[in-house]
Tab-separated table of N, CA, C and O in Angstrom:
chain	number	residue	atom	x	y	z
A	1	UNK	N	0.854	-1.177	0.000
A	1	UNK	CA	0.000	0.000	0.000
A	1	UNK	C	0.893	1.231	0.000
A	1	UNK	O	1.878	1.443	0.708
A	2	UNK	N	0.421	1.897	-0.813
A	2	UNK	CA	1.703	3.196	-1.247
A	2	UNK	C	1.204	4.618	0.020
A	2	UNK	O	0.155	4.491	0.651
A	3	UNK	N	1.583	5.145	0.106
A	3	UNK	CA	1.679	5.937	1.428
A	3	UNK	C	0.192	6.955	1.212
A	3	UNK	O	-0.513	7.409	2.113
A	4	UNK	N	0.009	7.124	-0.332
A	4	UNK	CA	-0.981	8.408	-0.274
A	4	UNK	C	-2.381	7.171	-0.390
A	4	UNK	O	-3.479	7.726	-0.346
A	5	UNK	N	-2.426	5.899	-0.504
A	5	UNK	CA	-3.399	5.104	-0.163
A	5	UNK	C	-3.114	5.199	0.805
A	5	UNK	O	-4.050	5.856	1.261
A	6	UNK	N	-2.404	5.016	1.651
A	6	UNK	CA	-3.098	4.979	3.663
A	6	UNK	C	-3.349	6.026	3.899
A	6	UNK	O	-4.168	6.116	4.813
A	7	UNK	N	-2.984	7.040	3.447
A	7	UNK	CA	-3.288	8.550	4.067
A	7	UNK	C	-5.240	8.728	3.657
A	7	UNK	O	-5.994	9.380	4.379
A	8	UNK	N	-5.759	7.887	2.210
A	8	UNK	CA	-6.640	7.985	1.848
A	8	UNK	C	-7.579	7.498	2.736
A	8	UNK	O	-8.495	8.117	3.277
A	9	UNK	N	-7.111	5.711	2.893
A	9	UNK	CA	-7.453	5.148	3.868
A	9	UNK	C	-8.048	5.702	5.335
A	9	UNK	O	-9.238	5.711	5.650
A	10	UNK	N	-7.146	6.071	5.991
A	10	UNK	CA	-7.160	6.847	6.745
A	10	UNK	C	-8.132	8.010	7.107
A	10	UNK	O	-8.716	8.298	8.151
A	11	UNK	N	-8.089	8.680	5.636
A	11	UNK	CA	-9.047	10.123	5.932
A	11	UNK	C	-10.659	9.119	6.086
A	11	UNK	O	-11.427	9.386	7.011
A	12	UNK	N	-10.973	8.071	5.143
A	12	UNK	CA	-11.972	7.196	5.024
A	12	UNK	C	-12.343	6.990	6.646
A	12	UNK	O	-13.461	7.287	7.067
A	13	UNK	N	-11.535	6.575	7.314
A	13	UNK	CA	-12.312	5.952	8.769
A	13	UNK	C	-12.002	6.535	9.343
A	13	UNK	O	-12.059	5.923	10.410
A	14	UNK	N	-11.355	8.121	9.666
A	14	UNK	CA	-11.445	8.952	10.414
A	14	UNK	C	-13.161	9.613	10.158
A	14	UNK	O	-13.959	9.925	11.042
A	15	UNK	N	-13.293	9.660	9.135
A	15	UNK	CA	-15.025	10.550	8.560
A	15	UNK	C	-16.187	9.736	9.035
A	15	UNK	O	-17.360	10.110	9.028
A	16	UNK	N	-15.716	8.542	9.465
A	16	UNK	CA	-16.886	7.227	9.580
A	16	UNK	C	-16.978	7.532	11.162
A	16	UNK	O	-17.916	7.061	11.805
A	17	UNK	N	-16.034	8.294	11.750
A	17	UNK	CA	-16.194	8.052	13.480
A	17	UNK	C	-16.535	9.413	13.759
A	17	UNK	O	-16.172	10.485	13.277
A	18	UNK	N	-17.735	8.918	15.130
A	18	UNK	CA	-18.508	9.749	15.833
A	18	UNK	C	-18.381	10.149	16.988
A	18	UNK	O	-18.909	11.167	17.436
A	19	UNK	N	-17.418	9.124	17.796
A	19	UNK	CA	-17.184	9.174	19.265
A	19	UNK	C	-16.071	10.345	19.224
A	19	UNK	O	-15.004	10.172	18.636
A	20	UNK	N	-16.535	12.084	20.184
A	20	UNK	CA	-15.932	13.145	20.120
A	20	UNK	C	-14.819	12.721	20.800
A	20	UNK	O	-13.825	13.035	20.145
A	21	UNK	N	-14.456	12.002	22.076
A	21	UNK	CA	-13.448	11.396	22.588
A	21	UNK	C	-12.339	11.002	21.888
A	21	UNK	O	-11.191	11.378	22.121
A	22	UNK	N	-12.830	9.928	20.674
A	22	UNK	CA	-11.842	9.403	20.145
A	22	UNK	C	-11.226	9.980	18.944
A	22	UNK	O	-10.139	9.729	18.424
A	23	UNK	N	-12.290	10.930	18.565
A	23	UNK	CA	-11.234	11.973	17.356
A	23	UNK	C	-11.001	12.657	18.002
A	23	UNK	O	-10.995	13.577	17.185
A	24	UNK	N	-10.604	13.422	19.478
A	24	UNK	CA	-9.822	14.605	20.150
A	24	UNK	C	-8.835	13.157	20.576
A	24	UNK	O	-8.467	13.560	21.680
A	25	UNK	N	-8.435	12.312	20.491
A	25	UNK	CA	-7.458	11.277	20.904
A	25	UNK	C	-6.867	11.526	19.525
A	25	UNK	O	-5.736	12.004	19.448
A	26	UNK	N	-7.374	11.311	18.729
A	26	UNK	CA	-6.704	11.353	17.478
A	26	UNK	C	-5.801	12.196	17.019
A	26	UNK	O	-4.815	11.876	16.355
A	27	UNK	N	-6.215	13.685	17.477
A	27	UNK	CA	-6.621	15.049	16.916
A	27	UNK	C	-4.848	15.332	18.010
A	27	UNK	O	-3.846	15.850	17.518
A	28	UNK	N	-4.933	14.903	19.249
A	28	UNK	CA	-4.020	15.337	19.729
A	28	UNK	C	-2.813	13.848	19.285
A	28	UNK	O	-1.656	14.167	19.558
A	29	UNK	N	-2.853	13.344	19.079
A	29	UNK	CA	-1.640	12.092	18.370
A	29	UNK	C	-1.130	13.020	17.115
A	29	UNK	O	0.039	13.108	16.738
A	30	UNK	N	-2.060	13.571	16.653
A	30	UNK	CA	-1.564	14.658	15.393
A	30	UNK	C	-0.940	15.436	15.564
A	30	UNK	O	-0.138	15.839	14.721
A	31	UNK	N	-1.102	16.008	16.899
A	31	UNK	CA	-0.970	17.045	16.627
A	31	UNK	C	0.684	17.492	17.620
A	31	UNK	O	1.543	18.372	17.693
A	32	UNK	N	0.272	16.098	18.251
A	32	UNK	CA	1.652	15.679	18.810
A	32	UNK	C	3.150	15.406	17.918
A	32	UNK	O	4.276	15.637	18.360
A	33	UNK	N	2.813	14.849	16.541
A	33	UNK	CA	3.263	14.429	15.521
A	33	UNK	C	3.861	15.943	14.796
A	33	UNK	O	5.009	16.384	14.728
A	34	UNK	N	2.817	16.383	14.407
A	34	UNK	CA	3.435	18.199	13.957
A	34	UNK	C	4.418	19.027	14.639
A	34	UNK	O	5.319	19.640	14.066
A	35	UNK	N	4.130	19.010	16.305
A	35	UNK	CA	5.267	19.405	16.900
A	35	UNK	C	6.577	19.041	16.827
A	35	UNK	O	7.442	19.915	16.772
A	36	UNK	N	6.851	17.901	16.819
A	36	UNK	CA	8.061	16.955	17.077
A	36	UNK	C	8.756	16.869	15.199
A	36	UNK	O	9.952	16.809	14.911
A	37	UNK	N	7.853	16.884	14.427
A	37	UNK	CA	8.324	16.832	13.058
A	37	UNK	C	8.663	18.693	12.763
A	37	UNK	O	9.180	18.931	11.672
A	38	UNK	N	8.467	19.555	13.411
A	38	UNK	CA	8.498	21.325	12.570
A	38	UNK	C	10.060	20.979	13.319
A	38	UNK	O	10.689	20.068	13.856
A	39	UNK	N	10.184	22.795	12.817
A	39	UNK	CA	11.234	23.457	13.476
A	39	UNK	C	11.146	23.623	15.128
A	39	UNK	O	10.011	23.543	15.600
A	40	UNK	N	12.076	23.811	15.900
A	40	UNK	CA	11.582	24.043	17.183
A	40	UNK	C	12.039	25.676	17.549
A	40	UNK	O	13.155	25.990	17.135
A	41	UNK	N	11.453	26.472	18.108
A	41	UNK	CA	11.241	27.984	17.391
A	41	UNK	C	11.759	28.086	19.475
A	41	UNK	O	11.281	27.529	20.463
A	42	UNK	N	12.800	28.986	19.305
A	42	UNK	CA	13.287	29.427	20.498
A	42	UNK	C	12.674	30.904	21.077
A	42	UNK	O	12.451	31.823	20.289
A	43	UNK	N	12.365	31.067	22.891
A	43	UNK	CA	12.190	32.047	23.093
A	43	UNK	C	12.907	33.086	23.384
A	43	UNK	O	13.843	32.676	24.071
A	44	UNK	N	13.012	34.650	23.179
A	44	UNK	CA	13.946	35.412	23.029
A	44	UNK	C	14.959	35.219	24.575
A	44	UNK	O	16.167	35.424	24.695
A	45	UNK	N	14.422	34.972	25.142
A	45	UNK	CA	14.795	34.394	26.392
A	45	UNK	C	15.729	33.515	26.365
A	45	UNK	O	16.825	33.827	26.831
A	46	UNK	N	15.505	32.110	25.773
A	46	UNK	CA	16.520	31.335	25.259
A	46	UNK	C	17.041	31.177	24.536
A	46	UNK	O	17.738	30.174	24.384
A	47	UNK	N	16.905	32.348	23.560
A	47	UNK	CA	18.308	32.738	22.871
A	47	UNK	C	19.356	33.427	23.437
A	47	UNK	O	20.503	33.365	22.994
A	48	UNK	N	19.040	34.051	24.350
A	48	UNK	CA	19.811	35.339	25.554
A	48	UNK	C	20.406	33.845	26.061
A	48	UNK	O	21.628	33.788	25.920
A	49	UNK	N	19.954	32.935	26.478
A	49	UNK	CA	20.915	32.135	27.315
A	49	UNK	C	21.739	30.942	26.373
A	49	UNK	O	22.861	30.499	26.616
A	50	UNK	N	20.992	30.624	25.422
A	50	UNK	CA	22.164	30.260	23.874
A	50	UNK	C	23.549	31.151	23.725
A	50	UNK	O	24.711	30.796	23.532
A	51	UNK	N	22.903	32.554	23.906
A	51	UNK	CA	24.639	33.064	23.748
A	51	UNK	C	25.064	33.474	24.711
A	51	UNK	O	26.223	33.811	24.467
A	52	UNK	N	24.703	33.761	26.225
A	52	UNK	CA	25.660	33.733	27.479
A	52	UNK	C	26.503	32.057	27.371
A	52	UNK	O	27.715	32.079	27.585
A	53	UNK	N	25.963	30.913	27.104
A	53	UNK	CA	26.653	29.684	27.335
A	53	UNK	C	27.681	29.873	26.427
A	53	UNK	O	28.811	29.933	26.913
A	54	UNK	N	27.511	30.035	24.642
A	54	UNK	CA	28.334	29.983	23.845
A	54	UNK	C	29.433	31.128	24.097
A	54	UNK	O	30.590	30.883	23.758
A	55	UNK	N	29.111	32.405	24.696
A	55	UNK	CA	30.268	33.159	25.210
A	55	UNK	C	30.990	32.631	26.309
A	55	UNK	O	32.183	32.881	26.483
A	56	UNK	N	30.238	31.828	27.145
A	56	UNK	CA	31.194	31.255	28.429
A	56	UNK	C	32.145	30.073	27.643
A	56	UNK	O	33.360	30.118	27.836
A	57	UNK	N	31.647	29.139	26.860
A	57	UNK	CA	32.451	28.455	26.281
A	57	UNK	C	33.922	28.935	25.705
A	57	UNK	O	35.034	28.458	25.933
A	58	UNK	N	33.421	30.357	24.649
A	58	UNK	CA	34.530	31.090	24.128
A	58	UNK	C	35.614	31.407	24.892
A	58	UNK	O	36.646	31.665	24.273
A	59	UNK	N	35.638	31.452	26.109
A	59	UNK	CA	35.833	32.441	27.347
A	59	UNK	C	36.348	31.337	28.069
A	59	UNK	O	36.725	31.667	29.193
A	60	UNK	N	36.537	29.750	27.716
A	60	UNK	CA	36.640	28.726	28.716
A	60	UNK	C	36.095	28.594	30.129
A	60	UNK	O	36.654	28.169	31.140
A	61	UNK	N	34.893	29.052	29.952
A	61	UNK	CA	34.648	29.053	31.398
A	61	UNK	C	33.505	27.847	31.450
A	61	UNK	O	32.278	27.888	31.349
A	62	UNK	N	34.486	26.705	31.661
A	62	UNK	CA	33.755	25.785	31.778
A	62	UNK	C	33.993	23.984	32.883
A	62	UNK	O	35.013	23.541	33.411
A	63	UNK	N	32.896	23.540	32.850
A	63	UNK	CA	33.236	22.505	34.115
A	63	UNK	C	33.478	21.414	33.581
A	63	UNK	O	32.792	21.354	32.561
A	64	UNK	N	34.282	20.204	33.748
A	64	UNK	CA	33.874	18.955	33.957
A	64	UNK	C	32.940	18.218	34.613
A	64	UNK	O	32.901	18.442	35.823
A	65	UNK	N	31.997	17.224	34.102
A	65	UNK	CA	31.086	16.445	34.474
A	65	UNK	C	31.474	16.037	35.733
A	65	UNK	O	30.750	16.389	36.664
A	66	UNK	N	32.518	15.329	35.990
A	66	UNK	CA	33.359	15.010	37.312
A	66	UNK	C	33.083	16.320	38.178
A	66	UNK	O	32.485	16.272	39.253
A	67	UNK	N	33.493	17.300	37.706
A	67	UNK	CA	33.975	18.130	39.051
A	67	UNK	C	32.631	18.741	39.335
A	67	UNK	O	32.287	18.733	40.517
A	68	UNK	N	31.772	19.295	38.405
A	68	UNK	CA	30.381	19.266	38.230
A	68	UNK	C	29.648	18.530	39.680
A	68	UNK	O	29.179	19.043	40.696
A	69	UNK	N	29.791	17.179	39.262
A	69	UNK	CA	29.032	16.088	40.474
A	69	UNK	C	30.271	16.127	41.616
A	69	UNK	O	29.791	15.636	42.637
A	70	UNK	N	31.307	16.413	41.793
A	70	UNK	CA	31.670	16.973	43.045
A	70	UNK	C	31.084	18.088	43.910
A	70	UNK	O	30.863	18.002	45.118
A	71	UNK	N	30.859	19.170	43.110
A	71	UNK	CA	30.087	20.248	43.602
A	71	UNK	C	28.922	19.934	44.214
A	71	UNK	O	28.583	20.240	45.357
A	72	UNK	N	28.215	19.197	43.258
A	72	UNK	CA	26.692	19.146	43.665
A	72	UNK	C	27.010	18.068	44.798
A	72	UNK	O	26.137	18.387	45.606
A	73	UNK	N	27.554	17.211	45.270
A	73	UNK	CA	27.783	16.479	46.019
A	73	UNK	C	28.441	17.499	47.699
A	73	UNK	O	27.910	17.626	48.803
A	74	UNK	N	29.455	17.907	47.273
A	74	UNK	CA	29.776	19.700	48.449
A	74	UNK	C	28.700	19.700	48.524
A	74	UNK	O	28.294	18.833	49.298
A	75	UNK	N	27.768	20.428	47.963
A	75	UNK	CA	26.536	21.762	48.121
A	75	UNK	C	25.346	20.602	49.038
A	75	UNK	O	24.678	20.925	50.020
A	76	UNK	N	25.362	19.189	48.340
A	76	UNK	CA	23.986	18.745	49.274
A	76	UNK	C	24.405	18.204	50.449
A	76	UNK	O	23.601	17.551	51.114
A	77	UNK	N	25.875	18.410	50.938
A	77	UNK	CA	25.912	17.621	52.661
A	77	UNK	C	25.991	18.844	52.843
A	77	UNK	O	27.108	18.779	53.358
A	78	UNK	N	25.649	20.462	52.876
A	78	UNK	CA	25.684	21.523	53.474
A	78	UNK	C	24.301	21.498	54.240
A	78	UNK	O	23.982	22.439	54.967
């Protein structure tokens, strides 16, 4: 079955169903699907912190994973 037959398919027994439940089940599987397939669109916010990190990088100001979980290990027997 070639892809624009299931899509046909598809539109066919989506039109046949009545239960509002199960096409808002549907409706959000879709729509779940659209998100995860677009672009993912950043807030100006996290672009401000996209380039404080990439300047700290520039700048070497940066941790090891190791020393990282040392810290956090310090900080929680305080």
């Amino acid at each position: 079955m070639s892809t624009e037959q299931l899509k046909n398919l598809v539109i066919d027994k989506i039109s046949e169903i009545e239960d509002e439940n199960f096409l808002q089940a549907i409706k959000t599987i879709l729509d779940t699907n659209k998100a995860t397939a677009g672009i993912y669109k950043l807030t100006e916010e996290q672009k401000q912190k996209v380039k404080i990190g990439l300047t700290q990088l520039d700048n070497g100001q940066i941790i090891s994973n190791e020393d990282l979980e040392k810290e956090e290990d310090e900080w929680l027997r305080k």
